[in-house]
PDB file of C-alpha atoms in Angstrom:
ATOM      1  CA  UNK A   1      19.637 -20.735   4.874  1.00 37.00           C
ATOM      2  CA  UNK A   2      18.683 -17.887   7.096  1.00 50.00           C
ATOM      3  CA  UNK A   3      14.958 -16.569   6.485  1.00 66.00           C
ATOM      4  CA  UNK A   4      13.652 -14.007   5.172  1.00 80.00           C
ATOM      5  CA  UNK A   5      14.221 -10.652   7.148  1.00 83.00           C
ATOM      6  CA  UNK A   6      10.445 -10.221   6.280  1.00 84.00           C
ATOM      7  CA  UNK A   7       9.331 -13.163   7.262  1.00 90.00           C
ATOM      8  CA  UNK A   8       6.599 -11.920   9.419  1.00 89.00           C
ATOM      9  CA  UNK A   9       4.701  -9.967   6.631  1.00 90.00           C
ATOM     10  CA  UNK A  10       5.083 -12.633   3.827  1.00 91.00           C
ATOM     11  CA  UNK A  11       3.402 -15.037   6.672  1.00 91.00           C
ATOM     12  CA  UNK A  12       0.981 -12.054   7.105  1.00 88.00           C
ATOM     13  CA  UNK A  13       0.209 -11.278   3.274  1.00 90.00           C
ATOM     14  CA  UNK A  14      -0.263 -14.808   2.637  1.00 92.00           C
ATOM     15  CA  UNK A  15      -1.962 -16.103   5.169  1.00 90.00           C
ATOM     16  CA  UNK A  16      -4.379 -13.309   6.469  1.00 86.00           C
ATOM     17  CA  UNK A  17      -4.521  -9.788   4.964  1.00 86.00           C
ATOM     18  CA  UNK A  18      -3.796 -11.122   1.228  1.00 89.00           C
ATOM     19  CA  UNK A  19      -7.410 -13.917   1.286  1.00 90.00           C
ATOM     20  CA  UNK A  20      -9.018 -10.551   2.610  1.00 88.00           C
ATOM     21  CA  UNK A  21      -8.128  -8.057   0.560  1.00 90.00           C
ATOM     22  CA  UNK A  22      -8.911 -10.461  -2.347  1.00 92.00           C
ATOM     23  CA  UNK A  23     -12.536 -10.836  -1.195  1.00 89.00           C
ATOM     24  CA  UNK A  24     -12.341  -6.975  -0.735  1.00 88.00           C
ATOM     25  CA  UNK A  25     -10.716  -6.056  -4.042  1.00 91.00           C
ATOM     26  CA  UNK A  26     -13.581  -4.070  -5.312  1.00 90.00           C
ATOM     27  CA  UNK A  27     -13.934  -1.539  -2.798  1.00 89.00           C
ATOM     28  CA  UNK A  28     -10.190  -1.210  -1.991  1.00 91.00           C
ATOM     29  CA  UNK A  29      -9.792  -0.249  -5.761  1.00 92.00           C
ATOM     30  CA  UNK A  30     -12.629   2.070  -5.550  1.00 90.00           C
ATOM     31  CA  UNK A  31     -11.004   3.486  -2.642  1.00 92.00           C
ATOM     32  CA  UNK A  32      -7.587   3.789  -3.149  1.00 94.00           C
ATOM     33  CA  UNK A  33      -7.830   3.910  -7.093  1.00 94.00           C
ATOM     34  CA  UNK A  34      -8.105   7.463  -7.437  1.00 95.00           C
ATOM     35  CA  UNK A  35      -4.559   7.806  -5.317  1.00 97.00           C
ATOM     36  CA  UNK A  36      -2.568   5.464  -7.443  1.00 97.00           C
ATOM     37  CA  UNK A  37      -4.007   7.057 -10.537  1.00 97.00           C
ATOM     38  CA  UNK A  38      -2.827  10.472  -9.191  1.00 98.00           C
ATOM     39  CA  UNK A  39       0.584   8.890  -8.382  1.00 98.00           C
ATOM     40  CA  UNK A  40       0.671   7.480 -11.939  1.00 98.00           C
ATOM     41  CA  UNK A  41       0.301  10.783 -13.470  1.00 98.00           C
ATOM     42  CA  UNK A  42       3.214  11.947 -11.643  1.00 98.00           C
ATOM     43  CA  UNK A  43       5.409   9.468 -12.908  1.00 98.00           C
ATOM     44  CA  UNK A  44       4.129   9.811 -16.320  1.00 97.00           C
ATOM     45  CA  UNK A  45       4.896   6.437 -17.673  1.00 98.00           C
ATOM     46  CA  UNK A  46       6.032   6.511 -21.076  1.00 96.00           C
ATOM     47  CA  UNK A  47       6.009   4.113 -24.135  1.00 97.00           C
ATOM     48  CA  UNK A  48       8.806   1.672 -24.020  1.00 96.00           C
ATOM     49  CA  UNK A  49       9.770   2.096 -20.840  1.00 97.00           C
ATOM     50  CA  UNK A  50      10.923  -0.609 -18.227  1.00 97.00           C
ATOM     51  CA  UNK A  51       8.883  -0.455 -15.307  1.00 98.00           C
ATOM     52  CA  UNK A  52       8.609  -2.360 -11.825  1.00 98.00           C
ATOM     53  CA  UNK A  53       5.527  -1.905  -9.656  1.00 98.00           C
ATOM     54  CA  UNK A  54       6.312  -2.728  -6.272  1.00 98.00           C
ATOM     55  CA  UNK A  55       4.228  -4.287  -3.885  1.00 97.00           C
ATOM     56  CA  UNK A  56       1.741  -4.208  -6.919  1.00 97.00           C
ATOM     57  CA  UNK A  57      -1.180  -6.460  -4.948  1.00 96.00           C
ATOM     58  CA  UNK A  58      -3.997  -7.536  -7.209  1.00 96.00           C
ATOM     59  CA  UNK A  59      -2.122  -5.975 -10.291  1.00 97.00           C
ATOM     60  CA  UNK A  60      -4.119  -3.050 -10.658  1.00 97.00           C
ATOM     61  CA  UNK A  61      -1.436  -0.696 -11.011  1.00 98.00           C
ATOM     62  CA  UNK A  62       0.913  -2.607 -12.898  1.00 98.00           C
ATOM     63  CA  UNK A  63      -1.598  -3.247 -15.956  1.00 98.00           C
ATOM     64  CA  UNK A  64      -2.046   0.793 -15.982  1.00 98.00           C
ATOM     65  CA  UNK A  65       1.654   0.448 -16.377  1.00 98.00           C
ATOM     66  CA  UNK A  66       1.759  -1.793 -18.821  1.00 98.00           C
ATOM     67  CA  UNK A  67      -1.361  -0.211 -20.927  1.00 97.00           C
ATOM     68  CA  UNK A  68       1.317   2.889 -20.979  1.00 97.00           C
ATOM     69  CA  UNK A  69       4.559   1.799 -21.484  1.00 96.00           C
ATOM     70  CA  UNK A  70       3.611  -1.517 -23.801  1.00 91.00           C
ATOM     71  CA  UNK A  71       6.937  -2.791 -22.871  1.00 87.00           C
ATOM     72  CA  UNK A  72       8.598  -4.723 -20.036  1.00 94.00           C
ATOM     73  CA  UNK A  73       6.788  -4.028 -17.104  1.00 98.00           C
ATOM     74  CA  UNK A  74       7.164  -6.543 -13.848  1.00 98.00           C
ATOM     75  CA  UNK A  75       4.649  -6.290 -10.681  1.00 98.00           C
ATOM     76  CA  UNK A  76       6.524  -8.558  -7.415  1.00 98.00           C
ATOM     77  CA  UNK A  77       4.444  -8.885  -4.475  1.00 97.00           C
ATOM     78  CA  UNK A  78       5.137 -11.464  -1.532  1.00 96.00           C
ATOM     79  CA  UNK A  79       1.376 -12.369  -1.489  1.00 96.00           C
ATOM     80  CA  UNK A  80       0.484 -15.459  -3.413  1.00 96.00           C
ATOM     81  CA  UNK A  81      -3.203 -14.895  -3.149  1.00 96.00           C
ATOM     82  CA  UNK A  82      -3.107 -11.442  -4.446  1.00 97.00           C
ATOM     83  CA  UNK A  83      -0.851 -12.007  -7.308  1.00 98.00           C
ATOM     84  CA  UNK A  84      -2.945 -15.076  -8.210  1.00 97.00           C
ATOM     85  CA  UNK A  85      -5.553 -12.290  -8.522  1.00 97.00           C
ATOM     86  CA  UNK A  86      -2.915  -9.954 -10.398  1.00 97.00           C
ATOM     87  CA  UNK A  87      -2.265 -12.776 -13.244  1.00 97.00           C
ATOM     88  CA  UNK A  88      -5.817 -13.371 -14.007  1.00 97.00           C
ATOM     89  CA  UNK A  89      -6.615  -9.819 -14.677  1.00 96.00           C
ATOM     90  CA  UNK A  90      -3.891  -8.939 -16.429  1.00 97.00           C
ATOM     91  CA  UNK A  91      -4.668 -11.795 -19.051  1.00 96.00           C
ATOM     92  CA  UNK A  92      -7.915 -10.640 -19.448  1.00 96.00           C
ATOM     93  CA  UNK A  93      -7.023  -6.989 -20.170  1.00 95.00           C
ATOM     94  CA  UNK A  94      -6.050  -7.451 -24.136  1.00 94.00           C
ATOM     95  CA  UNK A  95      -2.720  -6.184 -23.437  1.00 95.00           C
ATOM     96  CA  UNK A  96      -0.637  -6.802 -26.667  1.00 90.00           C
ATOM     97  CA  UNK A  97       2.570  -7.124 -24.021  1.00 94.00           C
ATOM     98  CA  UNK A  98       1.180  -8.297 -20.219  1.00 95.00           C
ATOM     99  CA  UNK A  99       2.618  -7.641 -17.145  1.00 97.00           C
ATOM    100  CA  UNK A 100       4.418 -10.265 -15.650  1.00 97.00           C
ATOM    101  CA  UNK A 101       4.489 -11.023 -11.952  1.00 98.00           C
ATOM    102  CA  UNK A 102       7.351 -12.185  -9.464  1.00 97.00           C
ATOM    103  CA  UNK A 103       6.094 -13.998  -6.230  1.00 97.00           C
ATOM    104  CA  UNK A 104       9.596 -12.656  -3.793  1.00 95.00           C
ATOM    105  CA  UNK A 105      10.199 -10.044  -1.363  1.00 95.00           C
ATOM    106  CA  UNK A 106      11.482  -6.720  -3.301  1.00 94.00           C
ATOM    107  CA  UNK A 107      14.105  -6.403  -0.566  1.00 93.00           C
ATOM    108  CA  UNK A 108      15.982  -9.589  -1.330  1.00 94.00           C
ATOM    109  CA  UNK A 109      15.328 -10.406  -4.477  1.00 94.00           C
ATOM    110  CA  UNK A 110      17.284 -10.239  -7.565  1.00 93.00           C
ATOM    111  CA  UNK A 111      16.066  -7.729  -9.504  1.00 94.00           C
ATOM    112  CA  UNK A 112      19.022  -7.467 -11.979  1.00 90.00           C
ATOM    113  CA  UNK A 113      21.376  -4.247 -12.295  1.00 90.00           C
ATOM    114  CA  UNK A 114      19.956  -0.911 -14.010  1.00 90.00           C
ATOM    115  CA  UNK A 115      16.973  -2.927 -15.549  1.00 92.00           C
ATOM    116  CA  UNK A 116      14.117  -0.278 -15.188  1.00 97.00           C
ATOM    117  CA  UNK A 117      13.218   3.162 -16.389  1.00 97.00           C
ATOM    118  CA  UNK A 118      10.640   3.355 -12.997  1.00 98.00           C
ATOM    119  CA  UNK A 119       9.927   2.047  -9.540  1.00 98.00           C
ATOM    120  CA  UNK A 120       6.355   3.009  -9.000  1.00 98.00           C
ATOM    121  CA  UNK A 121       4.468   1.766  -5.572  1.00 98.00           C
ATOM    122  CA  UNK A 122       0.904   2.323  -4.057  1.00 98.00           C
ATOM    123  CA  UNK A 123       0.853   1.785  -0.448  1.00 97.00           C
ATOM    124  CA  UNK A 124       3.220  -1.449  -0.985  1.00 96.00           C
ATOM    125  CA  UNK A 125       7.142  -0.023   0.205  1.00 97.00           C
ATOM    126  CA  UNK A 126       6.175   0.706   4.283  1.00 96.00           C
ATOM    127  CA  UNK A 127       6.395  -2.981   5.015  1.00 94.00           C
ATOM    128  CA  UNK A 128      10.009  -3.373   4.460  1.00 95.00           C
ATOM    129  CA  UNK A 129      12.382  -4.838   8.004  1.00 93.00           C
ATOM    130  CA  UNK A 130      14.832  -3.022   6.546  1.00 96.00           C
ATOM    131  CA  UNK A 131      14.058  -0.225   4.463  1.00 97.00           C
ATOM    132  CA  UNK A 132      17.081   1.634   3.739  1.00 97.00           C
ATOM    133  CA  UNK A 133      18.586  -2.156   2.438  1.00 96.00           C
ATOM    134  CA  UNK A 134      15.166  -2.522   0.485  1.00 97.00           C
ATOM    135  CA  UNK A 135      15.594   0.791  -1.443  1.00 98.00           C
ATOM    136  CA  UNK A 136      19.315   0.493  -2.015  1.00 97.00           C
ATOM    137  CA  UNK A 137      18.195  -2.412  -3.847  1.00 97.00           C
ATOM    138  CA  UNK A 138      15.913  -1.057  -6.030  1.00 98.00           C
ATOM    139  CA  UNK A 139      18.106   1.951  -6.541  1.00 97.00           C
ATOM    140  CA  UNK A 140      20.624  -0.667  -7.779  1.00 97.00           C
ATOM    141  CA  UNK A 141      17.475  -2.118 -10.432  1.00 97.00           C
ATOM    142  CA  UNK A 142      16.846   1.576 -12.111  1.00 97.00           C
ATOM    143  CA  UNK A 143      18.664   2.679 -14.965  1.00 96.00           C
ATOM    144  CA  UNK A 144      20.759   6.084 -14.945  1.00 95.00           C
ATOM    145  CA  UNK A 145      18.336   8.552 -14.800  1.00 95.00           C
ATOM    146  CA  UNK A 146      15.464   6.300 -13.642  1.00 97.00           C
ATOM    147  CA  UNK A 147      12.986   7.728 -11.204  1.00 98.00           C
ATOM    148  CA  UNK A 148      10.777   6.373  -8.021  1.00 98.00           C
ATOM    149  CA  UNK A 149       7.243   6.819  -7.329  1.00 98.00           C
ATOM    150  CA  UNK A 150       5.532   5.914  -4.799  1.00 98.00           C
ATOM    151  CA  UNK A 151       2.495   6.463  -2.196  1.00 98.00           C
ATOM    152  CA  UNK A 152       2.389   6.065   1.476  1.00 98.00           C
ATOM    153  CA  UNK A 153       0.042   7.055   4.072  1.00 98.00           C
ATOM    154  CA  UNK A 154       1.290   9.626   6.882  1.00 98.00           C
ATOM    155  CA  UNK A 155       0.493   9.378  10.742  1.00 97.00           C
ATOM    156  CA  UNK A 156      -3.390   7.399  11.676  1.00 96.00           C
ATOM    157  CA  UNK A 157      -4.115  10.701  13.390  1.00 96.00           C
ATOM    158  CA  UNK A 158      -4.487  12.390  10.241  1.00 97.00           C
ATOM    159  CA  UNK A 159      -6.019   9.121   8.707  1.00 97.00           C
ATOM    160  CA  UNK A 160      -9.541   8.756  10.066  1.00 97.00           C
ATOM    161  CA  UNK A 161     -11.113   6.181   8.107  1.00 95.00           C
ATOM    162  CA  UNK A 162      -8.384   3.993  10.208  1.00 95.00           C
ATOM    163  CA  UNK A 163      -8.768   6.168  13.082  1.00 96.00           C
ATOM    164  CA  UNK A 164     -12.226   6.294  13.643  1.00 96.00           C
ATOM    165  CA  UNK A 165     -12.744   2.034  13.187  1.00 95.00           C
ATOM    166  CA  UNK A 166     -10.392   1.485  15.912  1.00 95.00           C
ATOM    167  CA  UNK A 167     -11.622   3.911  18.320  1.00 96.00           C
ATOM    168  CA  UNK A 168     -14.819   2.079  18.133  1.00 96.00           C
ATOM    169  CA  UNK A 169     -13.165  -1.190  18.432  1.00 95.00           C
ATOM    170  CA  UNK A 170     -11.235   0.284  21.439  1.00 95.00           C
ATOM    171  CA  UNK A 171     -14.361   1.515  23.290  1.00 95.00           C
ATOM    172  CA  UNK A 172     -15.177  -2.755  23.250  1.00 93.00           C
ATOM    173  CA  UNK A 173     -12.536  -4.542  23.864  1.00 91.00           C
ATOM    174  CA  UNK A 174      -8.908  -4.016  24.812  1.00 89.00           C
ATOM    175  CA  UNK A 175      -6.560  -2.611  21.675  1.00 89.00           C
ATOM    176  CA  UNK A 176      -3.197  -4.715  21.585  1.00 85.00           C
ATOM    177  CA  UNK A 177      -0.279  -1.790  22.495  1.00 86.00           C
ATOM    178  CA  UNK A 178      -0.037   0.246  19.447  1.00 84.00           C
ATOM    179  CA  UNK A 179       3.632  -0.905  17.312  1.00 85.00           C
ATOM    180  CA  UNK A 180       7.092   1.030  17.446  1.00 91.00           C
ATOM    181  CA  UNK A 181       6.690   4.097  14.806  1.00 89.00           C
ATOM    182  CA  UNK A 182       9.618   2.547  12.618  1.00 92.00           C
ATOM    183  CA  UNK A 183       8.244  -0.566  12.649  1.00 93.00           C
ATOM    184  CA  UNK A 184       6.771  -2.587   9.279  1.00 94.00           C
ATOM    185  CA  UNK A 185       3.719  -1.842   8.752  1.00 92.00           C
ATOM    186  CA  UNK A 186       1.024   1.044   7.296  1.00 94.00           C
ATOM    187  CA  UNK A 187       2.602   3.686   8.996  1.00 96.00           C
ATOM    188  CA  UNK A 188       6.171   2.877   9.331  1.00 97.00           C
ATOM    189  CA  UNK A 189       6.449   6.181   6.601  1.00 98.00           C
ATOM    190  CA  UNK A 190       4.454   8.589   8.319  1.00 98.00           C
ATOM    191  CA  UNK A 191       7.580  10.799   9.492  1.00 98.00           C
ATOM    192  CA  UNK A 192       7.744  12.383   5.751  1.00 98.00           C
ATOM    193  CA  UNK A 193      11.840  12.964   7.362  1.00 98.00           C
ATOM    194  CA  UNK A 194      12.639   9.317   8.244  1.00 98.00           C
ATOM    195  CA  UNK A 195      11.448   8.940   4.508  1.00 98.00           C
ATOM    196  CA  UNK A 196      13.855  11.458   3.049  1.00 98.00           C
ATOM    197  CA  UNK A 197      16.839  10.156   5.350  1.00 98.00           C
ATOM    198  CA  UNK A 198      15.840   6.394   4.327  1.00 98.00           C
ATOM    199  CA  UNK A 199      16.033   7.667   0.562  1.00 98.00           C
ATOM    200  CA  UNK A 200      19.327   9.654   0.499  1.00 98.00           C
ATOM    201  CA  UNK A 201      20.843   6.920   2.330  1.00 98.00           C
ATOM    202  CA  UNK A 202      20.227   4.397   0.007  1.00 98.00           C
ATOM    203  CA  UNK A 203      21.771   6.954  -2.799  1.00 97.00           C
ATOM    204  CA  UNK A 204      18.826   8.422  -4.453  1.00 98.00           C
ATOM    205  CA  UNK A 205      18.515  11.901  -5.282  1.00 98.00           C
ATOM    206  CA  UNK A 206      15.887  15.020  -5.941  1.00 98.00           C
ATOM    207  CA  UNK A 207      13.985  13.776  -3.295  1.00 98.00           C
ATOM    208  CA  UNK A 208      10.690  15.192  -3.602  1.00 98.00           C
ATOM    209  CA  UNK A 209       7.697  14.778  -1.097  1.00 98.00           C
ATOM    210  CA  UNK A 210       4.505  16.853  -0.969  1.00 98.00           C
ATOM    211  CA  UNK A 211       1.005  15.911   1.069  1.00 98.00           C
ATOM    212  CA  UNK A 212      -1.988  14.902  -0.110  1.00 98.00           C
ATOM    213  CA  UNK A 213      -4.986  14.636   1.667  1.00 97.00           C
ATOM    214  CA  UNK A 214      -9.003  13.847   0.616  1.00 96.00           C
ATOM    215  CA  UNK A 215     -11.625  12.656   1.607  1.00 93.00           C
ATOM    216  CA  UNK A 216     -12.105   8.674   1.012  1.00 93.00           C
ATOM    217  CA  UNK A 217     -15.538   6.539   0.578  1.00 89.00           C
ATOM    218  CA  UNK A 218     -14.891   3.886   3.249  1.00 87.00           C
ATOM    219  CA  UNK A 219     -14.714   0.984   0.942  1.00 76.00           C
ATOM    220  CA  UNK A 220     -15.896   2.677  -2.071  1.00 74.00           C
ATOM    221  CA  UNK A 221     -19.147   2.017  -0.989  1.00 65.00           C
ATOM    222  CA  UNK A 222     -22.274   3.566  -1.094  1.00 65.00           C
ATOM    223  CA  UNK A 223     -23.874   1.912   2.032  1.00 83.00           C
ATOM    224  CA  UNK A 224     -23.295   1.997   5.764  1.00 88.00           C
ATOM    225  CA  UNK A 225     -23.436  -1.696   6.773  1.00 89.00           C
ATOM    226  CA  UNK A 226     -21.160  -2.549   3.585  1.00 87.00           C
ATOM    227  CA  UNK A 227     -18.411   0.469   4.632  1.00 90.00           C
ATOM    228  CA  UNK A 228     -18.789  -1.224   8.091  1.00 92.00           C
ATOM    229  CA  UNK A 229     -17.666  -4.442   7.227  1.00 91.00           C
ATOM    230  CA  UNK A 230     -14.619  -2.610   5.060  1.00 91.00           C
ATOM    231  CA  UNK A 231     -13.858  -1.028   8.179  1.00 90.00           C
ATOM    232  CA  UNK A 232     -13.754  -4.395   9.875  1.00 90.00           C
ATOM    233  CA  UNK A 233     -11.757  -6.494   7.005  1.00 88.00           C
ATOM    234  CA  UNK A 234      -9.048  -4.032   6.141  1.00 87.00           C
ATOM    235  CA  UNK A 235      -6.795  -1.813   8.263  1.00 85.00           C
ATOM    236  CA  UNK A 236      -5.744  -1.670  12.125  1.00 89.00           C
ATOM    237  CA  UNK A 237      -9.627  -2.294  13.177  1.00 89.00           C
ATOM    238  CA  UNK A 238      -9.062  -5.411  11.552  1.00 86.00           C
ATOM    239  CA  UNK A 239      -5.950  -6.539  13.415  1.00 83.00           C
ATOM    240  CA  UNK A 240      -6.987  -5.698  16.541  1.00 85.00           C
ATOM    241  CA  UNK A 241     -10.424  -7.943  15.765  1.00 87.00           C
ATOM    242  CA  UNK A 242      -8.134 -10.861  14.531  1.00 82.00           C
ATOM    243  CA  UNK A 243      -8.233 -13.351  18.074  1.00 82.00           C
ATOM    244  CA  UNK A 244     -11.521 -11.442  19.428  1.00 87.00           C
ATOM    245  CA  UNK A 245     -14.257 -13.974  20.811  1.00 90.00           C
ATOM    246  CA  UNK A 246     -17.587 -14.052  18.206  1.00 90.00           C
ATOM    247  CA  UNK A 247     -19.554 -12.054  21.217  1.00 92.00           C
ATOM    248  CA  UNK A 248     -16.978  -9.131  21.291  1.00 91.00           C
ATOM    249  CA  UNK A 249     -16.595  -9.258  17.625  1.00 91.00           C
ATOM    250  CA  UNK A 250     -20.152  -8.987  17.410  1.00 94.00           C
ATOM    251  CA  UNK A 251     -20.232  -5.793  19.612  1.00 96.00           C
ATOM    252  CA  UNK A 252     -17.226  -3.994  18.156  1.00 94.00           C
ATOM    253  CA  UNK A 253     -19.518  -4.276  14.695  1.00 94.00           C
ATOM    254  CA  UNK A 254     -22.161  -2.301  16.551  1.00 96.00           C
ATOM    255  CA  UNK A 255     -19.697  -0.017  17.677  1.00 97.00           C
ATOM    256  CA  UNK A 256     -17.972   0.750  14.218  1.00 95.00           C
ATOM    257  CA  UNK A 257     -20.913   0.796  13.023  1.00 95.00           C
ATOM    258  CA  UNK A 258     -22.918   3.532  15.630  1.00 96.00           C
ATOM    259  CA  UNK A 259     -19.677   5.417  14.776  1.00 95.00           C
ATOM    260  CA  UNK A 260     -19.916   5.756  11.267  1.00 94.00           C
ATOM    261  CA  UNK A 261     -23.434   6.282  10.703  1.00 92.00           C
ATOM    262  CA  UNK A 262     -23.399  10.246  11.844  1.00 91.00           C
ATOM    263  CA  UNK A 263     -20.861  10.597   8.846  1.00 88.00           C
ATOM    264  CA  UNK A 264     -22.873   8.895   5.814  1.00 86.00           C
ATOM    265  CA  UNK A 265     -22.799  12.239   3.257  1.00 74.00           C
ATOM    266  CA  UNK A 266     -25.867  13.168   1.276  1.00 67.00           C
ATOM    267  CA  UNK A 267     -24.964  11.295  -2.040  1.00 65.00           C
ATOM    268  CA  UNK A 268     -25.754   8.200   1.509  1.00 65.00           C
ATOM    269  CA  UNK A 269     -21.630   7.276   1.116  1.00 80.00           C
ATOM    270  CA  UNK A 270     -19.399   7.009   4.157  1.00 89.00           C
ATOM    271  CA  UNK A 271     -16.365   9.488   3.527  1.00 89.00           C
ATOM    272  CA  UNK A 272     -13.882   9.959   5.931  1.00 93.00           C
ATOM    273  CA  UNK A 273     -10.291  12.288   6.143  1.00 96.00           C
ATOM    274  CA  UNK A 274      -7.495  10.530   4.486  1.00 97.00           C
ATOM    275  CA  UNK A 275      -3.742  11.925   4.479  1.00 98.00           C
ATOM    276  CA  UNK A 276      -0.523  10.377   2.670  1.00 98.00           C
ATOM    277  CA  UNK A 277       3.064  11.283   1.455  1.00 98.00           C
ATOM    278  CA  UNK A 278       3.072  11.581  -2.610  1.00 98.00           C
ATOM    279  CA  UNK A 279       7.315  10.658  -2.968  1.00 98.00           C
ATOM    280  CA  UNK A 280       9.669  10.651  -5.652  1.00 98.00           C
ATOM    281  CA  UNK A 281      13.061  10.422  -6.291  1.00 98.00           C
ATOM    282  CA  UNK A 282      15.829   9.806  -9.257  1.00 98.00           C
ATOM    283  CA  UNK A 283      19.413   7.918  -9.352  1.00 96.00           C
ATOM    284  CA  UNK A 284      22.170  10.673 -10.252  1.00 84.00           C
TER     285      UNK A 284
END
């Protein structure tokens, strides 16, 4: 059996960024909660609808799914530790029909012909090795009719609570050479174009795409030395930290931190430019 053509991130999502963005669940909801509840209201789930949540993570926005469609609703992640996460929330929410969760890579898996009503995503379809595949795919799981949804962030330049982190890590140690623009990863949708070409091509239609931008409380948080060590878990800061020797580590803290403390607002939280793609799309 040949393996998986994502092989690389389900290593990744399992075996480093998924244990950390469990321990950081809290603030990355905080954070990023406000975005996937925008991108919910856009798709205006309705009741009795069959939904599929892609790249769903700890579940959050699948059991807002489920709360409005109170019918078959299915979140599929690759990460183990973050759908572990996922389950035991969603059993604790009262929901009269849960969610239910699929550990398997949404670009290979079977997700059975015309079965839902909506593809909805935050931040989970930009990791894909081949995307136009991955979406033809779940093209092939929506219904007649059925629309996609989904959030992804544009270019780091315009992204500064990534940008700024790794600046600060860069001014301490050497930054690994940045990855091809195409490749898997956080940013592999900033070209809002290759997004639209990837779409059409795998047969979608009234392909819609507007920017959003905002402001976004590092973390969620409220303090400097806590939206420091955000900055240092989660996003490219933290990959390029990942092999750095406990002295260097040590300084890049001092760094990010030095760099973020001029920008602490007057309600004390850390907010810093954020900039993504709102998408979404139907089957003719």
């Amino acid at each position: 059996m040949s393996e998986n053509p994502n092989a690389e991130q389900v290593r990744y999502w399992n075996e480093q960024a998924g244990p950390k963005w469990v321990a950081a669940r809290a603030p990355l909801d905080a954070m990023l909660g406000p975005i996937g509840d925008d991108a919910l209201a856009h798709a205006a789930p309705r009741p009795g609808e069959r939904a599929l949540d892609v790249g769903c993570g700890n579940g959050r926005t699948t059991i807002a799914l489920a709360r409005a469609c109170a019918g078959d609703v299915v979140g599929i992640d690759i990460s183990a530790p973050l759908l572990a996460l996922a389950r035991a929330d969603a059993a604790g929410a009262g929901l009269a029909r849960p969610p239910r969760f699929t550990l398997a890579d949404a670009q290979t898996a079977d997700l059975g012909p015309a079965r839902f009503d909506l593809v909805f995503s935050r931040f989970g379809v930009m990791f894909f090795a081949d995307p136009v595949a991955a979406f033809t795919r779940l093209r092939g799981a929506l219904a007649h009719g059925g629309r996609l949804v989904f959030v992804c962030w544009q270019a780091i330049a315009v992204n500064e609570w990534m940008q700024l982190p790794l600046a600060a890590v860069g001014s301490v140690l050497e930054l690994p050479p940045p990855t091809p623009p195409e490749a898997p990863g956080p940013f592999a949708f900033a070209d809002h174009e290759r997004v639209r070409t990837i779409l059409t091509r795998a047969g979608f239609a009234a392909i819609e795409i507007e920017a959003r931008r905002g402001l976004l409380e590092l973390g969620g948080t409220t303090e400097l030395d806590a939206a420091t060590e955000f900055a240092l878990q989660v996003g490219p800061a933290a990959a390029a930290l990942r092999t750095a020797p406990p002295a260097l580590a040590a300084a890049a803290r001092e760094a990010v931190r030095a760099r973020l403390a001029p920008r602490v607002g007057g309600g004390a939280t850390v907010a810093l430019p954020g900039a993504w793609w709102l998408v979404s799309a139907r089957t003719e």
